[in-house]
Amino acid sequence: MRDRLRQITEAAVAAAITTGQLAVQDVPPVIIDRPRDKAFGDWSANIAMVLAKQAKKRPLEIAELLAALLAENCDIVAAVEVAPPGFINFRLATPYLTDAVKEIIRLGPEFGKNQAGAGERVQIEFVSANPTGPLHVGHGRWAAVGDALANVMTAAGYKIEREFYVNDFGNQMALFGVSVAARYAQLFGIDEALPEQGYHGAYVTDIAQEIADNEGEKYLKLPAAERHDIFRRHAEEQVIEHIKRVLESFGVVFDIWFSERSLHEAGVIDQVINRLRDSGHVFEQDGAVWLRTTDFGDDKDRVIIRENGQLTYFAADIAYHEDKFERGFDRVINIWGADHHGYVARMKAATSALGYDPDKLEIIIGQLVNLFREGEPLRMSKRTGEMVTFEELLAEVGPDVARYLFLTRSTDSSVDFDIELAKRQSQDNPVYYVQYAHARISSILRRAAERGVALPVAGVADGSLLVEPAELELIKHLLSLRETIEDAALLRAPYRLTKYAEETAAAFHAFYVQCRVITTDEALTQARLTLVQATQIVIKNTLTLIGVSAPERM
RNA sequence: GCCCUCGUAGCUCAGUUGGAUAGAGCGACCGCCUCCUAAGCGGUAGGCCACAGGUUCGAAUCCUGUCGGGGGCACCA
C-alpha cells in the first residue's frame, strides 16, 4: 500500500520534471506517512514542501500540480486532496479496501510478509547469559526481544540466525567450579569454605547435591585442582541444560550455541591478535598488550593481554566477532543489557581495527526490568542469590504474559513488571485484550458453524456490502500489518508489534459492538464473516511474531 | 569529572531520516448487555512535550547549555 503510493507519487514528480512544470535537480526520496488526523485521509505526502525551496515555487502550488497528475492514473485512491501548508492527502478507494480483505484470506499466514530486508544475512546474538547461574528476569526480556526481532526480520525478508554466546572460560567459571566443590564437601560434613568471591546461591548446593546423589563421595579423594575442574565441567553442563530448557519453555530456540572456550582451544585468539599486530593497531605498555581503540573513537585504549599473560574477555570477544564476520553475515546484531553499554565503543573500535565496517555491527542496548509485587519493588541481590529467577517468573505468570509485557516498551526504556498485575486477568493487562479479540472471533466462527452458516469461500463474498465506518476502519488496520512488519524490522523495534496488535484488537472490538456478524441477511453475513476471518488471520500472524499464543476460547 | 540513555496527561508509555489542532492504555467521572464472549464499547475531564537559547517556512523531534532519574567509566566477565 505505502509502496504503491510512494511509487505513483515518485512517478508524478518525475512527470512534472520532464514536462518542465517543476525545476528540480535532486529529488529527495518520497515519504508517505500517516496524517495526524484521520479527517485528512489515510496517507499523506509532504514532498511538495520539501521541494518548495529548490523549485522556487510555493508548496501549495507544487502540491496542486502533483495532485492533478496523481488523480489521473490511480485506481486505489478515491481522492487526492491538497491541504495547507502543502500536504498531499490520499483517501483510499473503498473497492480497493474490500478487495484487499480477500487478499488477506488468500495469503493467510503469509499475509504481511515482505522483502524489505532484501535477503540480507543477519545474525542476532542475544541472552548470552554466563553459565554460572540461573537466568534472571532481564535475560527473559532479551530472549523475548531477540526472538521477536528475529521473527519480524525473517518476515521482512532477512535471513536470520539466532546465536547464544556461552562464556564458558575464565575466572568466573573457575570460581563457580570451586564453589560447587565446596558445597559438595560440606554435604559430607567437611568444612570447606566458599571462596570470598564465590557463588553463594542455593542453586550451587542443589548442583552439588545432585552430584553427591548420583556419584557419591568418590570425588572427595581427588586433588583439589582436578576436583575443581570436574565440578566446573559438571556444573556448567547442568546450568546450560537448565538455561536451554527454560528458554525452550519460553518458546526461544537458538540455532547456534557458541562456546568461548572453543576460541581459546583453537588458538584463534592469538591469531587475531597477531593480525591486529601486523596491521599496527597493537602496542605494549606496562607489561601488557593493548589494542589502540582510540584510533577508532574509543575513550581509552584497551588491554587484550594482561601483565600476567592471560587474555582478557575483550580479546576473546574480538576473536568471536572476527569469527562472526568470517562466517559471512552481512550484518551482526548484539542485544546487550544497559550494564554493558560502556562496552559498545570498544567493540565497534575493534570491528574497525579488524577491517570491517563498524556499522555492520549493531548493538541494541536494552534497559533493565524492575520487578514489583503489588506496587512494592522486589530487591535483587546477585551476591546472596536472593532474587526472582526468570524460571520462577515464568512459573507465576506464564510465557504469554511474560513475552507480551517484555515487548510493550521500546528497548530504550526500562520495563516495570508487576507480578501480581501481570497475573491478574483484567483490563490492566493488554495481552488478554488482544487474545480476547482472537477468542471472540473464534467464537463467532464456531457459532456460524453451529447454525449451519457456510463459511465464505475466499473471493465469493460481496465486499461492497462492507460500508460501515467501523468496517472500513478495521480493514485499514488489517492492511497496515505489512507496513508494521517493515517498520518493526527496519527500525529493529519489535515492540511496535504489540502496539499494532492492540490497535487492531481495538478496531475489531469496535466493529464487533457496532456490526452484528451473523444475521438473517445472508449476503451481509458472508461479507462480514470474510472480514472476521481476515481479522483472525492478522491477529494470529501478529501474535505469532510476538511469540504469544492465539487462543480459540478464553 | 567524562560518556551513554531517558525526561511528553494523575500513573505507565507511543510519537524515528523535522510537518497539520499533541496520542494510547490505565486511573477518575458519566453512560451501554432481551442480542455472535461486558476480559468488551461509547463519552467527559486531564498538557508550559523538564528548563533556557539556537538552526528554519515549520521543532516533542536537530544543535548547545542547565537541571533531574537510570546506567557505564578494570590488566572482572
XYZ file of C-alpha atoms in Angstrom, chain A residues 22-539:
518
model
C 8.978 21.569 -11.957
C 12.600 22.692 -11.996
C 14.415 20.448 -9.561
C 17.897 18.954 -9.561
C 17.966 16.410 -6.717
C 14.756 14.627 -5.993
C 14.713 13.502 -2.365
C 13.028 10.215 -1.555
C 9.280 10.486 -1.279
C 7.981 9.727 2.184
C 4.446 8.535 2.641
C 3.146 8.989 6.144
C 0.042 8.745 8.268
C -1.729 12.050 8.794
C -2.159 13.088 12.397
C -5.860 13.334 11.988
C -7.955 10.779 10.137
C -10.014 13.643 8.753
C -7.104 14.387 6.425
C -7.313 10.995 4.785
C -5.495 7.667 5.037
C -1.996 8.583 3.905
C -0.177 11.775 3.138
C 2.958 13.051 1.409
C 4.938 16.146 2.340
C 7.062 16.118 -0.809
C 5.685 19.430 -2.071
C 7.049 21.244 0.991
C 10.374 19.502 0.682
C 10.705 20.539 -2.957
C 9.491 24.103 -2.472
C 12.871 25.710 -1.905
C 14.601 24.004 -4.842
C 11.751 24.549 -7.240
C 11.306 28.153 -6.116
C 7.566 27.690 -6.011
C 5.033 27.872 -3.240
C 4.429 24.459 -1.620
C 0.699 24.663 -2.240
C 1.284 25.299 -5.924
C 3.502 22.223 -6.213
C 1.029 20.139 -4.275
C -1.796 21.147 -6.615
C 0.355 20.289 -9.574
C 1.267 16.843 -8.279
C -2.240 16.108 -7.072
C -3.589 16.721 -10.556
C -1.046 14.304 -12.002
C -1.764 11.743 -9.301
C -5.504 11.760 -9.700
C -5.142 10.745 -13.348
C -3.578 7.350 -13.032
C -4.680 5.915 -9.775
C -7.303 3.309 -9.093
C -6.538 2.537 -5.477
C -7.185 6.079 -4.352
C -10.616 7.640 -4.220
C -9.415 11.171 -3.692
C -6.202 13.133 -3.733
C -6.563 16.318 -1.728
C -4.276 19.217 -1.069
C -4.149 20.903 2.308
C -2.111 23.825 3.564
C 0.741 24.324 4.014
C 1.338 21.832 1.221
C 0.303 18.312 2.145
C -0.987 15.892 -0.438
C -3.547 13.631 1.190
C -4.754 10.315 -0.136
C -8.079 8.741 0.578
C -8.208 5.045 -0.238
C -10.893 3.753 -2.564
C -13.458 1.559 -0.862
C -13.481 -1.157 -3.563
C -9.746 -1.428 -3.155
C -10.158 -1.957 0.587
C -12.827 -4.613 0.312
C -10.862 -6.468 -2.341
C -7.885 -6.411 -0.044
C -9.806 -8.395 2.563
C -9.976 -11.318 0.159
C -6.278 -10.956 -0.458
C -5.597 -11.345 3.261
C -7.574 -14.577 3.343
C -5.854 -15.863 0.237
C -2.417 -15.250 1.775
C -3.270 -16.475 5.280
C -0.110 -16.927 7.354
C 1.888 -15.295 4.559
C -0.025 -12.026 4.777
C 2.202 -9.205 5.962
C 5.452 -10.749 4.852
C 7.571 -8.626 2.571
C 11.056 -8.180 1.181
C 12.141 -5.019 2.986
C 15.237 -6.861 4.202
C 16.156 -7.934 0.684
C 17.592 -11.267 1.756
C 20.345 -9.748 3.868
C 22.015 -12.353 6.100
C 21.859 -11.223 9.700
C 22.988 -12.850 12.894
C 21.286 -11.858 16.120
C 23.135 -12.695 19.302
C 21.109 -12.367 22.455
C 20.686 -13.543 26.056
C 24.266 -14.934 26.206
C 23.996 -15.331 29.962
C 27.011 -16.635 31.822
C 26.611 -20.338 32.610
C 27.278 -19.696 36.278
C 23.714 -19.489 37.461
C 20.054 -19.306 36.561
C 18.650 -16.782 34.110
C 17.395 -13.615 35.666
C 14.387 -11.624 34.606
C 16.417 -9.272 32.422
C 17.593 -12.264 30.375
C 13.942 -13.058 29.848
C 13.417 -9.654 28.321
C 16.350 -10.102 25.924
C 15.015 -13.504 24.996
C 11.616 -12.030 24.159
C 13.055 -9.043 22.310
C 15.688 -11.018 20.413
C 13.330 -13.761 19.362
C 10.574 -11.374 18.263
C 13.111 -9.272 16.388
C 14.358 -12.412 14.666
C 10.766 -13.348 13.801
C 9.825 -9.975 12.414
C 13.059 -9.584 10.456
C 12.511 -13.016 8.968
C 9.005 -11.918 7.960
C 10.568 -8.850 6.361
C 12.791 -10.966 4.154
C 16.012 -11.123 6.148
C 17.842 -14.394 6.594
C 18.282 -14.667 10.339
C 20.354 -16.833 12.655
C 19.897 -16.811 16.412
C 23.008 -17.279 18.478
C 23.852 -17.650 22.152
C 27.443 -16.944 23.192
C 28.492 -19.102 26.114
C 31.144 -17.583 28.393
C 32.459 -20.949 29.454
C 36.015 -19.840 30.135
C 37.967 -17.871 32.674
C 37.867 -16.792 36.292
C 34.146 -16.785 36.781
C 33.775 -20.331 35.552
C 36.703 -21.483 37.701
C 35.217 -19.797 40.724
C 31.925 -21.476 40.020
C 33.628 -24.882 39.984
C 35.346 -24.145 43.296
C 32.035 -23.046 44.799
C 30.292 -26.254 43.819
C 33.240 -28.270 45.112
C 32.983 -26.532 48.466
C 29.263 -27.213 48.778
C 29.872 -30.821 47.793
C 32.456 -31.247 50.528
C 30.114 -29.619 53.029
C 27.435 -32.182 52.165
C 29.782 -34.814 53.538
C 30.472 -32.859 56.694
C 33.792 -31.440 55.574
C 34.280 -27.819 56.499
C 35.416 -26.345 53.207
C 34.817 -22.597 52.928
C 33.312 -20.938 49.902
C 35.737 -18.550 48.239
C 35.197 -14.890 49.116
C 34.158 -14.024 45.548
C 32.433 -17.341 45.024
C 28.830 -18.149 44.221
C 26.563 -18.269 47.240
C 23.187 -19.024 45.674
C 21.209 -22.009 46.888
C 21.317 -23.487 43.378
C 25.033 -24.131 43.895
C 24.184 -26.515 46.713
C 21.495 -28.110 44.529
C 24.065 -28.878 41.877
C 26.446 -30.320 44.488
C 23.613 -32.383 45.899
C 22.835 -33.861 42.539
C 26.449 -34.857 42.031
C 26.504 -36.389 45.502
C 23.290 -38.297 44.830
C 24.489 -39.688 41.535
C 28.128 -40.328 42.220
C 28.550 -40.452 45.961
C 31.635 -39.273 47.727
C 34.193 -40.545 45.280
C 35.421 -37.058 44.334
C 36.458 -36.222 47.869
C 39.700 -38.095 47.437
C 40.788 -36.260 44.305
C 43.387 -33.499 44.425
C 41.813 -30.057 44.618
C 42.726 -28.856 41.132
C 41.348 -31.948 39.461
C 38.258 -31.905 41.623
C 37.555 -28.254 40.838
C 37.877 -28.940 37.159
C 35.470 -31.861 37.241
C 32.940 -29.878 39.209
C 33.294 -26.892 36.934
C 32.551 -29.013 33.904
C 29.689 -30.776 35.584
C 28.131 -27.569 36.882
C 28.482 -25.828 33.557
C 26.800 -28.648 31.729
C 23.938 -28.653 34.152
C 23.418 -24.904 34.051
C 23.454 -24.789 30.268
C 20.938 -27.589 30.072
C 18.813 -25.685 32.518
C 19.095 -22.461 30.522
C 18.162 -24.268 27.334
C 15.163 -25.857 28.963
C 13.852 -22.585 30.389
C 14.316 -20.751 27.099
C 12.586 -23.517 25.217
C 9.633 -23.384 27.573
C 9.571 -19.691 26.689
C 9.483 -20.565 23.007
C 13.001 -19.394 22.240
C 15.292 -21.756 20.363
C 18.799 -20.838 19.225
C 20.419 -22.000 16.008
C 23.884 -21.915 17.481
C 25.406 -22.098 20.956
C 28.871 -20.665 20.536
C 31.476 -21.613 23.100
C 34.071 -19.070 24.229
C 36.323 -21.924 25.296
C 36.379 -23.228 21.743
C 38.081 -19.980 20.708
C 40.811 -20.476 23.293
C 41.284 -24.114 22.477
C 41.558 -23.476 18.749
C 44.139 -20.755 19.329
C 42.228 -18.308 17.149
C 42.505 -15.502 19.668
C 46.275 -15.389 19.288
C 45.876 -15.449 15.527
C 43.538 -12.482 15.598
C 45.879 -10.584 17.902
C 48.735 -11.266 15.512
C 46.664 -9.966 12.652
C 45.950 -6.780 14.600
C 49.627 -6.517 15.471
C 50.581 -6.817 11.809
C 48.194 -4.049 10.888
C 49.726 -1.824 13.551
C 46.868 -1.499 15.992
C 48.589 -3.239 18.897
C 51.243 -1.948 21.309
C 52.873 -2.995 24.568
C 52.952 -0.951 27.718
C 53.362 -1.645 31.426
C 53.947 -5.280 30.628
C 50.564 -5.682 28.986
C 49.434 -5.821 25.364
C 46.935 -3.202 24.245
C 44.655 -2.527 21.308
C 44.745 1.096 20.218
C 40.984 1.520 20.157
C 41.317 5.303 20.499
C 42.191 5.330 16.803
C 38.579 4.386 16.218
C 36.716 6.632 18.601
C 37.052 4.829 21.928
C 37.782 6.855 25.093
C 40.880 4.933 26.021
C 42.999 2.078 24.755
C 42.163 -1.406 25.994
C 44.218 -4.267 27.331
C 43.950 -7.529 25.447
C 46.734 -9.497 27.142
C 47.224 -8.849 30.822
C 50.550 -8.433 32.555
C 50.215 -11.995 33.843
C 49.910 -13.284 30.302
C 46.199 -14.047 30.469
C 43.881 -12.959 27.721
C 41.127 -10.542 28.645
C 37.487 -11.166 27.952
C 37.720 -8.398 25.380
C 40.381 -10.332 23.464
C 38.099 -13.325 23.216
C 35.246 -11.099 22.142
C 37.343 -9.619 19.348
C 38.088 -13.120 18.064
C 34.418 -14.005 18.439
C 33.319 -11.070 16.311
C 36.006 -11.790 13.766
C 34.514 -15.258 13.569
C 31.022 -13.841 13.068
C 32.118 -11.708 10.142
C 34.175 -14.574 8.742
C 31.006 -16.612 8.633
C 29.741 -14.202 6.008
C 26.942 -12.339 7.717
C 26.060 -9.051 6.081
C 25.183 -7.699 9.452
C 25.595 -8.673 13.073
C 23.229 -7.544 15.821
C 24.022 -7.866 19.533
C 21.439 -7.296 22.219
C 23.091 -6.243 25.464
C 21.803 -5.095 28.802
C 22.307 -1.486 29.822
C 25.048 -2.588 32.204
C 27.223 -3.393 29.181
C 26.792 -0.201 27.275
C 30.260 1.055 28.243
C 31.480 -1.818 26.113
C 29.962 -0.625 22.854
C 32.636 1.876 21.811
C 35.495 -0.579 22.229
C 33.691 -3.369 20.385
C 32.926 -1.053 17.481
C 36.538 0.144 17.516
C 37.745 -3.456 17.448
C 35.475 -4.133 14.487
C 37.062 -1.223 12.643
C 40.545 -2.388 13.594
C 39.747 -5.788 12.134
C 38.928 -4.046 8.881
C 35.169 -4.366 8.953
C 32.642 -1.579 8.649
C 31.602 -0.809 12.237
C 28.090 -0.002 11.035
C 27.704 -3.688 10.203
C 27.813 -4.335 13.920
C 24.616 -3.081 15.504
C 24.366 -3.109 19.248
C 20.974 -2.777 20.836
C 21.230 -1.641 24.421
C 18.224 -2.674 26.430
C 17.185 -1.106 29.692
C 16.588 -3.417 32.581
C 13.465 -4.880 34.125
C 12.224 -3.705 37.515
C 10.137 -6.261 39.324
C 7.265 -5.320 41.573
C 4.656 -7.144 43.546
C 1.509 -5.136 44.301
C 3.433 -1.947 43.671
C 6.298 -2.891 46.009
C 9.705 -3.156 44.346
C 11.442 -6.503 44.735
C 15.045 -6.094 45.781
C 17.502 -8.265 43.983
C 20.942 -9.261 45.016
C 23.015 -11.499 42.826
C 25.612 -11.882 45.507
C 23.391 -13.543 48.066
C 21.374 -15.254 45.381
C 18.173 -13.734 46.696
C 16.327 -12.903 43.563
C 13.403 -13.912 41.452
C 14.771 -16.031 38.637
C 13.298 -15.952 35.192
C 12.114 -19.515 35.660
C 10.162 -18.539 38.764
C 8.620 -15.604 36.962
C 7.532 -17.881 34.123
C 6.006 -20.303 36.583
C 3.958 -17.494 38.081
C 2.752 -15.556 35.054
C 3.189 -17.950 32.160
C 5.085 -17.423 28.915
C 2.388 -15.478 27.030
C 2.119 -12.732 29.609
C 5.877 -12.506 30.063
C 6.627 -12.343 26.351
C 3.958 -9.794 25.685
C 4.785 -7.466 28.567
C 8.502 -7.566 27.774
C 7.630 -6.244 24.322
C 5.319 -3.413 25.278
C 8.117 -0.893 25.660
C 10.890 0.242 23.405
C 14.223 -1.284 24.448
C 15.352 2.228 25.402
C 13.007 2.362 28.331
C 13.001 0.095 31.315
C 10.069 -2.216 31.968
C 8.293 -2.046 35.285
C 6.899 -5.516 35.725
C 4.368 -6.049 38.480
C 3.934 -9.772 39.001
C 0.507 -9.526 40.596
C -0.736 -7.172 37.909
C 0.592 -9.491 35.236
C -1.238 -12.459 36.745
C -4.473 -10.577 37.091
C -6.707 -11.243 34.159
C -8.005 -7.747 33.873
C -8.088 -4.771 31.610
C -4.773 -3.690 33.080
C -3.325 -6.469 31.047
C -3.046 -5.788 27.329
C -2.143 -9.352 26.402
C -5.647 -10.531 27.306
C -7.184 -7.655 25.400
C -5.574 -8.878 22.198
C -6.104 -12.571 22.874
C -9.726 -11.860 23.747
C -10.290 -10.406 20.283
C -8.976 -13.629 18.784
C -11.130 -15.765 21.079
C -14.196 -13.686 20.234
C -13.580 -14.245 16.541
C -13.218 -17.960 17.070
C -16.486 -17.872 18.944
C -18.274 -16.159 16.071
C -16.936 -18.694 13.604
C -17.978 -21.559 15.899
C -21.440 -20.067 16.235
C -21.734 -19.735 12.471
C -20.844 -23.384 12.074
C -23.380 -24.402 14.736
C -26.097 -22.544 12.902
C -25.147 -24.202 9.662
C -23.956 -20.979 8.107
C -21.416 -21.870 5.473
C -18.117 -20.081 5.887
C -17.442 -17.923 2.876
C -15.107 -19.164 0.219
C -12.463 -16.502 -0.293
C -13.329 -14.200 -3.128
C -17.004 -15.071 -3.287
C -18.480 -12.731 -0.708
C -19.589 -9.315 -1.905
C -17.118 -6.894 -0.361
C -19.070 -3.879 -1.472
C -21.537 -4.579 1.344
C -18.907 -3.501 3.841
C -19.676 0.177 4.141
C -19.935 0.917 7.860
C -17.208 3.218 9.216
C -16.232 0.564 11.753
C -15.831 -1.964 8.954
C -13.682 0.273 6.790
C -11.629 1.366 9.784
C -10.961 -2.271 10.663
C -9.937 -3.097 7.102
C -7.430 -0.247 7.056
C -5.876 -1.530 10.258
C -5.617 -5.034 8.874
C -3.892 -3.795 5.754
C -1.207 -1.949 7.680
C 0.257 -5.187 9.060
C 2.697 -5.153 6.196
C 3.932 -1.643 6.955
C 4.138 -2.527 10.636
C 6.357 -5.509 9.894
C 8.553 -3.405 7.616
C 8.960 -0.676 10.205
C 9.500 -3.032 13.134
C 12.177 -4.887 11.170
C 13.998 -1.900 9.683
C 13.963 0.043 12.943
C 14.812 -3.080 14.990
C 11.787 -2.252 17.094
C 9.749 -5.381 17.790
C 7.679 -3.563 20.427
C 5.789 -1.991 17.555
C 4.081 -5.330 17.094
C 2.337 -5.161 20.457
C 1.195 -1.635 19.738
C -0.159 -2.752 16.404
C -1.841 -5.789 17.948
C -3.672 -3.590 20.438
C -4.815 -1.152 17.769
C -6.085 -3.969 15.608
C -7.890 -5.600 18.518
C -9.464 -2.223 19.366
C -10.665 -1.793 15.784
C -12.159 -5.265 15.926
C -13.898 -4.784 19.273
C -15.436 -1.551 17.983
C -16.633 -3.355 14.868
C -17.993 -6.193 16.982
C -20.169 -3.890 19.051
C -21.457 -1.930 16.080
C -21.879 -4.606 13.448
C -23.608 -7.863 14.130
C -21.999 -10.551 12.013
C -24.471 -13.411 11.880
C -27.846 -12.094 10.772
C -30.683 -13.149 8.505
C -29.165 -11.086 5.717
C -27.178 -13.835 4.061
C -25.065 -11.743 1.747
C -24.092 -9.330 4.518
C -23.341 -12.238 6.846
C -20.994 -13.668 4.250
C -19.248 -10.344 3.731
C -18.783 -9.805 7.451
C -17.638 -13.368 8.070
C -14.989 -12.739 5.452
C -13.843 -9.650 7.317
C -13.855 -11.568 10.599
C -11.726 -14.331 9.111
C -9.272 -11.779 7.773
C -9.064 -10.182 11.213
C -8.363 -13.540 12.772
C -5.514 -14.095 10.352
C -3.978 -10.705 11.091
C -4.198 -11.059 14.858
